[in-house]
CSV table of C-alpha atoms in Angstrom, one decimal:
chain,number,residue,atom,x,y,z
E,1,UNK,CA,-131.7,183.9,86.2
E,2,UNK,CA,-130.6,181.1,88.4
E,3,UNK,CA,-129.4,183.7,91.1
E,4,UNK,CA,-133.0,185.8,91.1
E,5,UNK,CA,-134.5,182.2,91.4
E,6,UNK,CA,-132.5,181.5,94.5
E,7,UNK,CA,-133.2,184.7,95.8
E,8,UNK,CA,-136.9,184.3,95.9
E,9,UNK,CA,-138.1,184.6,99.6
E,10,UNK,CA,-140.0,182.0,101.3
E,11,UNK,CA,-143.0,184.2,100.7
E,12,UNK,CA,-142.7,184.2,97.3
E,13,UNK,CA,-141.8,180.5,96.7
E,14,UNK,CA,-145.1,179.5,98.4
E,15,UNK,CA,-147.7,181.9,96.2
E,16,UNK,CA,-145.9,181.3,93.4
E,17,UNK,CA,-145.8,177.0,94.0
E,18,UNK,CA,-149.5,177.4,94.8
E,19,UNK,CA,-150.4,179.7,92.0
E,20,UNK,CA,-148.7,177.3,89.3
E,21,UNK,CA,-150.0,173.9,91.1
E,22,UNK,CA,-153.3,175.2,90.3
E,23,UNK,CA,-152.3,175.8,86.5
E,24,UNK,CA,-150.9,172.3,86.7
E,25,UNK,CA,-154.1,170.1,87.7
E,26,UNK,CA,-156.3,171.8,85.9
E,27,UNK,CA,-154.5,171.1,82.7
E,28,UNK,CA,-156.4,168.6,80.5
E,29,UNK,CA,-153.2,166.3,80.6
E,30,UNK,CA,-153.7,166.0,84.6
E,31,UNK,CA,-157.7,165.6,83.9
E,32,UNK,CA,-156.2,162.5,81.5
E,33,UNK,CA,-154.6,161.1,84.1
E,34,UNK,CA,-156.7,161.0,87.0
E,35,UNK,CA,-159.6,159.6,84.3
E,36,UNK,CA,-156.3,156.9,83.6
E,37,UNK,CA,-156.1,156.0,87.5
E,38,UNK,CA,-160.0,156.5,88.2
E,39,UNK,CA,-160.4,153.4,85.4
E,40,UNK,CA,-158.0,151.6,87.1
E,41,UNK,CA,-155.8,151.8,83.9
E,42,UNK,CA,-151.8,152.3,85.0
E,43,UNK,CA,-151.2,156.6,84.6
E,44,UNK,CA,-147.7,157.9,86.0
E,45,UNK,CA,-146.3,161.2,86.3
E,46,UNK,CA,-142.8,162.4,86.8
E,47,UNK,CA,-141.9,165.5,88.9
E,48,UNK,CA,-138.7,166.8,90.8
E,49,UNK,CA,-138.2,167.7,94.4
E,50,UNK,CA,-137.1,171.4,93.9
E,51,UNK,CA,-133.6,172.6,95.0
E,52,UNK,CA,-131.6,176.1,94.6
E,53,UNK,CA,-135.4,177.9,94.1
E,54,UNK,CA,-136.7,175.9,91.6
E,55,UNK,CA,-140.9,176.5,91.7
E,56,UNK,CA,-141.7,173.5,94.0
E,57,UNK,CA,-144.6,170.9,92.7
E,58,UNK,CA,-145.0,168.7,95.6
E,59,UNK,CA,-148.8,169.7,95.7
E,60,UNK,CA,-149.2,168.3,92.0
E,61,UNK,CA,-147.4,165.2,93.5
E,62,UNK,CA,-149.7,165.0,96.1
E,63,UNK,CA,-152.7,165.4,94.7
E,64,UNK,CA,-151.6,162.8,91.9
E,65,UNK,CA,-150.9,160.1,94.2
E,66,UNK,CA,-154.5,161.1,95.9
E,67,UNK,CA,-155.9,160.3,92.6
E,68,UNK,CA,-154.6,157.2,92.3
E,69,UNK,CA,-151.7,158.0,89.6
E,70,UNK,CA,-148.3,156.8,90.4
E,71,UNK,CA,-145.5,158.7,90.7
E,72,UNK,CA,-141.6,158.1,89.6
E,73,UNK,CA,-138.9,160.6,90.4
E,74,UNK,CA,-135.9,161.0,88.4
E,75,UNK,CA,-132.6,159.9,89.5
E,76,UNK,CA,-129.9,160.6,88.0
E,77,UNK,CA,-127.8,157.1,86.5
E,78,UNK,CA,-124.3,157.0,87.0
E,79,UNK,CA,-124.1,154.0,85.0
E,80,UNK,CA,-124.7,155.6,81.5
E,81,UNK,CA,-124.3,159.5,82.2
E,82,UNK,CA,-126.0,161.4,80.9
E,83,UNK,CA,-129.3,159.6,81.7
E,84,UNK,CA,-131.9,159.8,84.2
E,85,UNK,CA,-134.1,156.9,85.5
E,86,UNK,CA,-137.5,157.3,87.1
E,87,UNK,CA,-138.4,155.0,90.0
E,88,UNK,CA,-141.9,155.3,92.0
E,89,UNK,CA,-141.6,157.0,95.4
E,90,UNK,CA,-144.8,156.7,97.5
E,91,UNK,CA,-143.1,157.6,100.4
E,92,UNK,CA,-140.2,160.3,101.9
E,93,UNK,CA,-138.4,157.3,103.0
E,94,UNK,CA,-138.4,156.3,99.6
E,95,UNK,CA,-135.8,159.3,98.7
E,96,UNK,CA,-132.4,160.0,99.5
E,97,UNK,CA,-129.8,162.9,99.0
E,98,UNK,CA,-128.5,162.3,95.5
E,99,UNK,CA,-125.4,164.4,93.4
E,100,UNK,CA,-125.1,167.5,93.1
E,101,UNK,CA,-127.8,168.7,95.8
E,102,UNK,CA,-130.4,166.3,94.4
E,103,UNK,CA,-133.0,164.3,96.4
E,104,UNK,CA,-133.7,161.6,94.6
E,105,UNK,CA,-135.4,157.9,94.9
E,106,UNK,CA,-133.7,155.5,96.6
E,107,UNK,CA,-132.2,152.8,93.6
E,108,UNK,CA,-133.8,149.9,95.4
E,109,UNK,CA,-137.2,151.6,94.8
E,110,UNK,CA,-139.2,150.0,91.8
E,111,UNK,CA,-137.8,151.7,88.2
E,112,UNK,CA,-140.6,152.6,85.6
E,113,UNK,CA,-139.4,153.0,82.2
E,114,UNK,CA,-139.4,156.5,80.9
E,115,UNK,CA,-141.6,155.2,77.8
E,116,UNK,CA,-144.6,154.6,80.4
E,117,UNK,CA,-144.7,158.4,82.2
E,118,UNK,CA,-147.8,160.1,81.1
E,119,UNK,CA,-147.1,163.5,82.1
E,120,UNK,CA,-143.1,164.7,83.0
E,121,UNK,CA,-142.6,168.0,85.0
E,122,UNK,CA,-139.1,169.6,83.9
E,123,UNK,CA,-137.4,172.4,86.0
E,124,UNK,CA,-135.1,174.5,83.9
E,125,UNK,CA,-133.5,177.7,84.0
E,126,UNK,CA,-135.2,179.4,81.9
E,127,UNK,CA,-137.9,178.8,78.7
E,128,UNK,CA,-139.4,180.6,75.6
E,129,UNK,CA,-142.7,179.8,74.1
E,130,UNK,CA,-141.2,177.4,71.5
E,131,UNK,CA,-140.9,175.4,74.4
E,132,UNK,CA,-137.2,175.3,74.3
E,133,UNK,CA,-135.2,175.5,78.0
E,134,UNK,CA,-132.5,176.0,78.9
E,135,UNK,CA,-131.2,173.5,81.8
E,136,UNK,CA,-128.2,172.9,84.2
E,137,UNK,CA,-126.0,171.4,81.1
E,138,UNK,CA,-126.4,168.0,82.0
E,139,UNK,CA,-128.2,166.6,78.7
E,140,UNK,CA,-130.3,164.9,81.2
E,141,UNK,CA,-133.8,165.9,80.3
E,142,UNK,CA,-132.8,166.4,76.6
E,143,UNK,CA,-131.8,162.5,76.8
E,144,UNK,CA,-134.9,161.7,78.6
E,145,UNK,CA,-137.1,163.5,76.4
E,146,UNK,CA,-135.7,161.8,73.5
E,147,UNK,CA,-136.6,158.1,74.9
E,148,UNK,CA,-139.9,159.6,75.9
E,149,UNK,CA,-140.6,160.6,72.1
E,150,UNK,CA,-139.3,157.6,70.4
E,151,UNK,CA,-141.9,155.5,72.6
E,152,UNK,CA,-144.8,157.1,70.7
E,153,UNK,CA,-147.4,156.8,73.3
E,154,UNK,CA,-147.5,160.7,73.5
E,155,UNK,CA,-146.2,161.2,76.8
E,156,UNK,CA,-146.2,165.1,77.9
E,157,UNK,CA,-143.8,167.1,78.8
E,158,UNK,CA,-144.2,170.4,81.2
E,159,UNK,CA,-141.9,172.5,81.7
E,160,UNK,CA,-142.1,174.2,85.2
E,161,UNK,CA,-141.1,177.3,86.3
E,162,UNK,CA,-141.4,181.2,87.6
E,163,UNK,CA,-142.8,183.7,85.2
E,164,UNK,CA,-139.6,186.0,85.5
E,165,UNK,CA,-137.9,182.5,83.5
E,166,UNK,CA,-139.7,183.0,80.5
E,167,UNK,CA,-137.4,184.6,77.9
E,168,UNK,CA,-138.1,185.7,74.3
E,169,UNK,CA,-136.0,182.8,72.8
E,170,UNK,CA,-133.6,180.4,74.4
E,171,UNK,CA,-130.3,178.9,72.7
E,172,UNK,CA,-131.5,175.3,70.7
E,173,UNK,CA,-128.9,173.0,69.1
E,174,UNK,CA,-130.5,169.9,67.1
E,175,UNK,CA,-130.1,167.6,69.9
E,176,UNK,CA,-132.2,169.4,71.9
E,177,UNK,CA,-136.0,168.6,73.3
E,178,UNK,CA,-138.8,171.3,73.4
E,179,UNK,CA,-141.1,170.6,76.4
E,180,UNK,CA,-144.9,171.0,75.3
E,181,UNK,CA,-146.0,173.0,77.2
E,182,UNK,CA,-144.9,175.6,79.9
E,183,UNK,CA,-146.4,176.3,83.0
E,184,UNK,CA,-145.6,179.6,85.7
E,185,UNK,CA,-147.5,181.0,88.3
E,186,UNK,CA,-149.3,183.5,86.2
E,187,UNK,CA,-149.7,181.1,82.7
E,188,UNK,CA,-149.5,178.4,80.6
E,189,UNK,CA,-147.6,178.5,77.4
E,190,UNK,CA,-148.5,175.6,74.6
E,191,UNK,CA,-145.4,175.4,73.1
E,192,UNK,CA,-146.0,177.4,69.5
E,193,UNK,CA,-143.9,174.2,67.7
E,194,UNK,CA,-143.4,171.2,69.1
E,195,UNK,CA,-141.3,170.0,66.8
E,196,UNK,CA,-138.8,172.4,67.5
E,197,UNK,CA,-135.2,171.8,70.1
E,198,UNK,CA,-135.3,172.7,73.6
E,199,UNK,CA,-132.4,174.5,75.4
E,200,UNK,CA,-129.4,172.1,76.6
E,201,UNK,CA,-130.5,170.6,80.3
């Protein structure tokens, strides 16, 4: 899956970014958020600068920070592996090349706890309509979906990715995180049970 991700051509990577950027703002958790920012009420959303062919959502980004909504990138915490922080980029000079081919926000940039994100885009390698993914084998979504849940202020998570990633059922152990919903260039998939684990990350 990884390799026919990696594989995709330029071509492809473009319609199928713009296809599922479209999906993305017109979901009524983006419509929440841009209502959040419009009423001058804090709204943030977590994305991922896409590597190794992952579906590329710098034009959610953008149009987010258009609307007003800040934006924190993951990075990933060395300090207390696995874990991810999120710190608000407004800027490309705001990231810098991270582990493991990452680009990532700079440490010095302003950290916004994971309980506050609003919306959180998740790459993976692949998904099933439960929701559960299957990741790189980090933990670090699982862990930061976890945090995210325990806050209880209903904080989304989307899972991102081509429509040749969707799979009839990926692995789930009970430390796992289901993302709510999933969204590819051709659909959206409301995760059929929340409730249920995601696939490791």
């Amino acid at each position: 899956m990884a390799e026919r991700r990696a594989g995709l051509s330029e071509a492809e990577q473009v319609e199928h970014a713009h296809a599922a950027v479209a999906r993305l703002l017109a979901l009524p958790a983006f419509a929440a958020l841009r209502a959040r920012a419009a009423a001058g009420e804090a709204a943030w959303l977590s994305g991922y600068v896409a590597i190794r062919g992952e579906l590329d959502v710098g034009g959610a980004i953008d149009a987010a920070r258009a609307a007003g909504v800040g934006v924190a990138l993951p990075r990933i915490d060395t300090r207390r592996p696995p874990r991810l922080c999120f710190h608000e980029t407004r800027h490309a000079t705001d990231l810098a090349a991270g582990p493991h081919g990452l680009t990532e926000p700079n440490s010095t940039s302003r950290e916004v706890d994971v309980a506050d994100l609003d919306v959180v885009l998740v790459p993976g390698i692949a998904f099933d309509a439960a929701g559960r993914r299957v990741g790189t084998g980090g933990g670090f979504y699982d862990d930061a979906g976890r945090r995210l849940r325990a806050s209880g202020r209903g904080g989304v998570m989307v899972g991102v990715a081509h429509d040749f990633q969707i799979v009839d059922r990926c692995p789930a152990e009970a430390h796992d995180v289901a993302v709510d919903l999933v969204v590819t260039e051709r659909r959206v998939l409301a995760a059929q049970a929340q409730s249920q684990s995601g696939g490791a990350s």
